[in-house]
C-alpha cells in the first residue's frame, strides 16, 4: 500500500513539473525612484526540488527588437559570473551561483548613484538551463518585465519679470499701480510630460499662498535626461492691493501651494521705493531635512548713503519682537535679543556700506523647533537717504515660514473579524470571511492627509490600491504633525491564497512609496504552518538577551520541512539573516556575516515536529537601534493536506526596546536676564536664578527632566512647584536627550538649599537613574563672606567623612595599643616580684645605725614595708587578686626609698 502511494506521489509530481515554470525574475523595486533607489534584478529558481542541476542562468535586456545577454552564471567557467555587457560592468555588480538548484541565483545591482536614465529602464528577462529530476534537459525563459521609474523635479529658475509689450526682462520689482507685468518661470516638471508649472501668490497680510486665477501659457515639454522641462508665462495686473505681493512658481506639487519639490519666489510691490527686503531660503521647509535661513538685505543701495541698523523681528502673539540685529557702534556688531534662540542658531551681518549690508539668521535643520520657529518674520532698517537727504526707517511686509513634516511612524495593521468586538492575532481564515483591518499612524502636518490601503496577491509583482472605501478617523495633532486611524473592510475570496496588505502615509505616487508603511499577510490556503516569536518582544537594553524563534505550528499537516529562514527588514525589503535547510553542511547557514560575529543560531529540519530556527544575541552584544527592526520567518515544506510543496511566511513582528537614562550633566546656573552662566553659588535674598540641566531621558521622546529641592532641616527632597521649560528631545544613539530650565527666586529660607535634576525617575524625588546636584546658599546679613558652595561639594562630603572615620579608627587603635602595652608591663612586673618571693629574696629588716638621721621616718618605712611584704605574698599566691600588680608596684616603689 505504501509503495502504491509513493508511486502515485511521484507520478503526480512528474505531471506538475511538465508545466511548471522553474525560473522567475524580480525587480526590487519594480518602480525605481531615480537617484534614491538601487536598481536590483534577481533571477532565481522557483522549483528547486524538480531540478537535479542548473547549467546556467542569464539576465537579458531588450535592445531595440531583440534581447541581448547582459550577464550570466555558468558551470565549467573559471569565473562562474561572465559579463557580456562590458559597459554596464563598470557601474554595476553581480553575484550568483549554480552550486545547487536550491541556492541557484543571479543578482544584478546598479547603485542608485550609477543608474542611468533612460538607458537602464528597459525590459529584462531571465533564462535558465538545467536537468530535471527525471533526467530531462530543461531550458526556460521568463516573460519580460519593464523597469519603471519616477523622477521628481528639483530645479526651477527664479521667475523673470517683464513689463507687458516690452522686449526685455527687467530687474525692477516695484511698479506703479495699474502696471501689467509678465512673469516667466522655466524648470523641470518630472518624467510625466503632462505635468506643468503652477503659479501662486500671497498678498500683504495673507497667511498662505493661493493659486492664481489667471491662465498661464505653458511651452511644449522638452525631454532633458530622465525628465522634461518647460516654461510657463503668466500675465498679472498690479492693483492698489499689491503693496507687497509674493509670487511663486513650482513643479512637482503634491497638493497645496508651496508643496512642490522645485519652487522659487519673487516679490513685487507697488508702494514707494522699498530699500529693505526679507527672504526665507526656502520659505517652505522640510522639517529635519532643511536648514531655516532668513536674510534681511538692501534692495536699492544706490538710494542710501549709509545704513545705521538692520533688525530681524519675529511675531510673538500680537506683536513683533526683535530677534537679532546688526548696528553701528556695537561690539560685537551682531547683537542677540532672543537669548534662547541664540543657543541653537547663528547670525552674521554687517552694515559697512549699503551695497553689502545684510543680516542672515541660520537655524541648523537638527535644531529647528516645531512650532516655535515657524512664525511670521519681518526686517527693519534705518539709514540716510542719498536722494531725500534725510533719515529713513523702513520695514518689510511680514512673511510666514511653512513646514512640511513627513510621517515616519505607522502601526502594523490590526485584524478583526467583522462584527466581533476584539482584534484577532489570526492571519488565516476560511474563504468568504469578512475582516476589518485598522491602521493608525502619522499623516504629516496636513490634517487633510489620510492613510492609503494597497494589496498584493500571490503571483502579482506589485501592490495595487484597494477599491474599498476606508473609514478615516478625525486627524489629531501630535507634536509637529497629525495622527489618524483608518479602517477598511475586506472580504476574502479563493484568490487570497497569500495576500499581502499594506497601509501607508506620506504617499507620493504608486503603492508602496509612502514614507511610513506597514504590512500584514492574510492567507486562506492551507493552514499557516510557520510562526515567529520574540522572547521577550520588548527587550530591556543591556539586560535581556534578544531571542527570535521560528517554529512549526501544525506539524501534523506536513510531511517534511525543506528550509526555515529568518529575515530582517532592511529599508524597504526583507533580507535573509540565517537559515536552516536540508542538504546543507552545516545545516545552519549565515547570510548576515556581520551579525554572525556576535550572535548564535541553532536549528534543524529533521522532522516537522522538531523543526525550528532560533537566533540568540547576547545582551552584551545587542546593538541599538540596529537589531531592533522588523523580523519574519519563511519556510518551504511538503503539505500532506494539499499534496504539494508550499512556501509560507509569517507577518512581520517588530522588536521594541527600553533603555534607561544614565548620563546627565551638572546643573548650570545663571542669574535671570544675564547672558552667561555664573560659577557663584551664594546670592542675596530675592535673587532670581535659572538652573539648566541637560541629559539623557531614555528612549521615550515624551520623557522630561525633573527638578527637586531639599532645604535645611528637611529630611527629603520634594518636587519643585515651578514649571520647567523643556527643550525638544533630540535622538542620540538609542535614546533621547533634552535640556530643562527652571526659574527660582531665593528667599530667606534658602540658607542651604540642595537642588537636584534627574531623569528616569521611578517615583519619589531622588530615585532617577541619572541624577546630579547643586547647592545654593543665601548671603548672611552683615558679612562680606563670598564663599560659595559648589555642586562639587556633593562629592567632597564623602571624602571628608572618610577622613574623619579614618582618624577615629586610628585614635581607637592607639588607645587599645596603650592599654595592652600597660597590661603586659604590669604582668611582667607581677612575675618579677613573685619570682623574687619564691627565690627567698625577701625584704630584710634594716638595722638602724646610730649615726643615721630621720629615725622616725625609718621606723615608719620599716613598718609600712613589712605590711606591703605581707600583701605581696598574698597576691603572689592568688594570681587573680585585684591588686596584685598595683601592690607589687607600690611595694617596689616603697622599698626603693633611700634609707
mmCIF file of N, CA, C and O in Angstrom, residues 594-630:
data_model
loop_
_atom_site.group_PDB
_atom_site.id
_atom_site.type_symbol
_atom_site.label_atom_id
_atom_site.label_comp_id
_atom_site.label_asym_id
_atom_site.label_seq_id
_atom_site.Cartn_x
_atom_site.Cartn_y
_atom_site.Cartn_z
ATOM 1 N N UNK A 594 28.023 39.748 9.319
ATOM 2 C CA UNK A 594 28.347 40.702 10.380
ATOM 3 C C UNK A 594 27.640 40.327 11.673
ATOM 4 O O UNK A 594 28.232 40.337 12.755
ATOM 5 N N UNK A 595 26.365 39.982 11.580
ATOM 6 C CA UNK A 595 25.626 39.573 12.766
ATOM 7 C C UNK A 595 26.164 38.249 13.307
ATOM 8 O O UNK A 595 26.163 38.010 14.513
ATOM 9 N N UNK A 596 26.661 37.391 12.424
ATOM 10 C CA UNK A 596 27.191 36.092 12.833
ATOM 11 C C UNK A 596 28.295 36.236 13.883
ATOM 12 O O UNK A 596 28.442 35.394 14.763
ATOM 13 N N UNK A 597 29.078 37.360 13.775
ATOM 14 C CA UNK A 597 30.191 37.560 14.685
ATOM 15 C C UNK A 597 29.778 37.841 16.116
ATOM 16 O O UNK A 597 30.614 37.778 17.028
ATOM 17 N N UNK A 598 28.489 38.169 16.339
ATOM 18 C CA UNK A 598 28.055 38.487 17.701
ATOM 19 C C UNK A 598 26.747 37.798 18.091
ATOM 20 O O UNK A 598 26.109 38.183 19.061
ATOM 21 N N UNK A 599 26.353 36.771 17.360
ATOM 22 C CA UNK A 599 25.114 36.067 17.658
ATOM 23 C C UNK A 599 25.322 34.565 17.493
ATOM 24 O O UNK A 599 26.331 34.116 16.932
ATOM 25 N N UNK A 600 24.370 33.782 17.970
ATOM 26 C CA UNK A 600 24.386 32.340 17.776
ATOM 27 C C UNK A 600 23.055 31.917 17.182
ATOM 28 O O UNK A 600 22.022 32.557 17.393
ATOM 29 N N UNK A 601 23.089 30.834 16.428
ATOM 30 C CA UNK A 601 21.868 30.310 15.816
ATOM 31 C C UNK A 601 21.894 28.794 15.903
ATOM 32 O O UNK A 601 22.931 28.163 15.660
ATOM 33 N N UNK A 602 20.767 28.221 16.271
ATOM 34 C CA UNK A 602 20.606 26.769 16.292
ATOM 35 C C UNK A 602 19.329 26.424 15.554
ATOM 36 O O UNK A 602 18.398 27.227 15.480
ATOM 37 N N UNK A 603 19.285 25.229 15.013
ATOM 38 C CA UNK A 603 18.084 24.830 14.305
ATOM 39 C C UNK A 603 18.210 23.477 13.664
ATOM 40 O O UNK A 603 19.314 22.924 13.539
ATOM 41 N N UNK A 604 17.078 22.958 13.232
ATOM 42 C CA UNK A 604 17.064 21.701 12.498
ATOM 43 C C UNK A 604 15.777 21.614 11.708
ATOM 44 O O UNK A 604 14.778 22.270 12.035
ATOM 45 N N UNK A 605 15.808 20.794 10.646
ATOM 46 C CA UNK A 605 14.602 20.492 9.868
ATOM 47 C C UNK A 605 14.490 18.972 9.733
ATOM 48 O O UNK A 605 14.047 18.457 8.701
ATOM 49 N N UNK A 606 14.902 18.266 10.793
ATOM 50 C CA UNK A 606 14.894 16.803 10.754
ATOM 51 C C UNK A 606 13.478 16.268 10.601
ATOM 52 O O UNK A 606 13.242 15.294 9.878
ATOM 53 N N UNK A 607 12.530 16.873 11.296
ATOM 54 C CA UNK A 607 11.132 16.453 11.186
ATOM 55 C C UNK A 607 10.257 17.663 11.456
ATOM 56 O O UNK A 607 10.690 18.608 12.147
ATOM 57 N N UNK A 608 9.023 17.668 10.930
ATOM 58 C CA UNK A 608 8.138 18.820 11.181
ATOM 59 C C UNK A 608 7.885 19.075 12.662
ATOM 60 O O UNK A 608 7.722 20.222 13.075
ATOM 61 N N UNK A 609 7.863 18.044 13.463
ATOM 62 C CA UNK A 609 7.539 18.234 14.877
ATOM 63 C C UNK A 609 8.671 18.908 15.644
ATOM 64 O O UNK A 609 8.428 19.568 16.652
ATOM 65 N N UNK A 610 9.922 18.741 15.176
ATOM 66 C CA UNK A 610 11.053 19.347 15.896
ATOM 67 C C UNK A 610 11.698 20.495 15.132
ATOM 68 O O UNK A 610 12.610 21.144 15.647
ATOM 69 N N UNK A 611 11.236 20.738 13.902
ATOM 70 C CA UNK A 611 11.862 21.774 13.073
ATOM 71 C C UNK A 611 11.765 23.135 13.751
ATOM 72 O O UNK A 611 10.709 23.533 14.237
ATOM 73 N N UNK A 612 12.894 23.836 13.765
ATOM 74 C CA UNK A 612 12.949 25.118 14.458
ATOM 75 C C UNK A 612 14.216 25.852 14.055
ATOM 76 O O UNK A 612 15.220 25.249 13.683
ATOM 77 N N UNK A 613 14.159 27.176 14.148
ATOM 78 C CA UNK A 613 15.338 28.016 13.953
ATOM 79 C C UNK A 613 15.322 29.077 15.045
ATOM 80 O O UNK A 613 14.348 29.808 15.188
ATOM 81 N N UNK A 614 16.405 29.129 15.826
ATOM 82 C CA UNK A 614 16.458 30.040 16.972
ATOM 83 C C UNK A 614 17.697 30.922 16.846
ATOM 84 O O UNK A 614 18.829 30.430 16.746
ATOM 85 N N UNK A 615 17.475 32.229 16.860
ATOM 86 C CA UNK A 615 18.560 33.220 16.849
ATOM 87 C C UNK A 615 18.664 33.839 18.244
ATOM 88 O O UNK A 615 17.662 34.259 18.819
ATOM 89 N N UNK A 616 19.883 33.891 18.773
ATOM 90 C CA UNK A 616 20.111 34.491 20.090
ATOM 91 C C UNK A 616 21.249 35.500 20.002
ATOM 92 O O UNK A 616 22.349 35.172 19.529
ATOM 93 N N UNK A 617 20.974 36.728 20.424
ATOM 94 C CA UNK A 617 22.011 37.755 20.539
ATOM 95 C C UNK A 617 22.170 38.051 22.024
ATOM 96 O O UNK A 617 21.207 38.478 22.682
ATOM 97 N N UNK A 618 23.364 37.780 22.543
ATOM 98 C CA UNK A 618 23.622 38.013 23.961
ATOM 99 C C UNK A 618 23.374 39.473 24.321
ATOM 100 O O UNK A 618 23.618 40.378 23.517
ATOM 101 N N UNK A 619 22.872 39.707 25.547
ATOM 102 C CA UNK A 619 22.519 41.056 25.986
ATOM 103 C C UNK A 619 23.689 42.034 25.857
ATOM 104 O O UNK A 619 23.492 43.223 25.620
ATOM 105 N N UNK A 620 24.933 41.538 25.991
ATOM 106 C CA UNK A 620 26.102 42.412 25.891
ATOM 107 C C UNK A 620 26.528 42.646 24.450
ATOM 108 O O UNK A 620 27.440 43.429 24.202
ATOM 109 N N UNK A 621 25.884 41.938 23.506
ATOM 110 C CA UNK A 621 26.228 42.092 22.091
ATOM 111 C C UNK A 621 25.124 42.748 21.292
ATOM 112 O O UNK A 621 25.302 43.035 20.106
ATOM 113 N N UNK A 622 23.956 42.969 21.911
ATOM 114 C CA UNK A 622 22.843 43.627 21.202
ATOM 115 C C UNK A 622 23.254 45.050 20.845
ATOM 116 O O UNK A 622 23.812 45.780 21.671
ATOM 117 N N UNK A 623 23.028 45.434 19.601
ATOM 118 C CA UNK A 623 23.348 46.785 19.131
ATOM 119 C C UNK A 623 22.037 47.515 18.865
ATOM 120 O O UNK A 623 21.146 47.012 18.186
ATOM 121 N N UNK A 624 21.966 48.715 19.420
ATOM 122 C CA UNK A 624 20.741 49.511 19.312
ATOM 123 C C UNK A 624 21.038 50.763 18.493
ATOM 124 O O UNK A 624 22.050 51.413 18.734
ATOM 125 N N UNK A 625 20.235 51.135 17.485
ATOM 126 C CA UNK A 625 18.949 50.507 17.125
ATOM 127 C C UNK A 625 19.046 49.439 16.039
ATOM 128 O O UNK A 625 18.033 48.991 15.538
ATOM 129 N N UNK A 626 20.283 49.028 15.653
ATOM 130 C CA UNK A 626 20.471 48.114 14.524
ATOM 131 C C UNK A 626 19.620 46.853 14.633
ATOM 132 O O UNK A 626 19.012 46.416 13.647
ATOM 133 N N UNK A 627 19.593 46.248 15.832
ATOM 134 C CA UNK A 627 18.926 44.954 15.966
ATOM 135 C C UNK A 627 17.417 45.073 16.184
ATOM 136 O O UNK A 627 16.709 44.070 16.113
ATOM 137 N N UNK A 628 16.948 46.271 16.460
ATOM 138 C CA UNK A 628 15.515 46.442 16.761
ATOM 139 C C UNK A 628 14.775 46.826 15.484
ATOM 140 O O UNK A 628 14.405 47.975 15.275
ATOM 141 N N UNK A 629 14.621 45.844 14.615
ATOM 142 C CA UNK A 629 13.969 46.020 13.331
ATOM 143 C C UNK A 629 12.735 45.107 13.287
ATOM 144 O O UNK A 629 12.326 44.518 14.289
ATOM 145 N N UNK A 630 12.174 44.966 12.074
ATOM 146 C CA UNK A 630 11.074 44.029 11.861
ATOM 147 C C UNK A 630 11.661 42.708 11.354
ATOM 148 O O UNK A 630 12.567 42.695 10.520
#
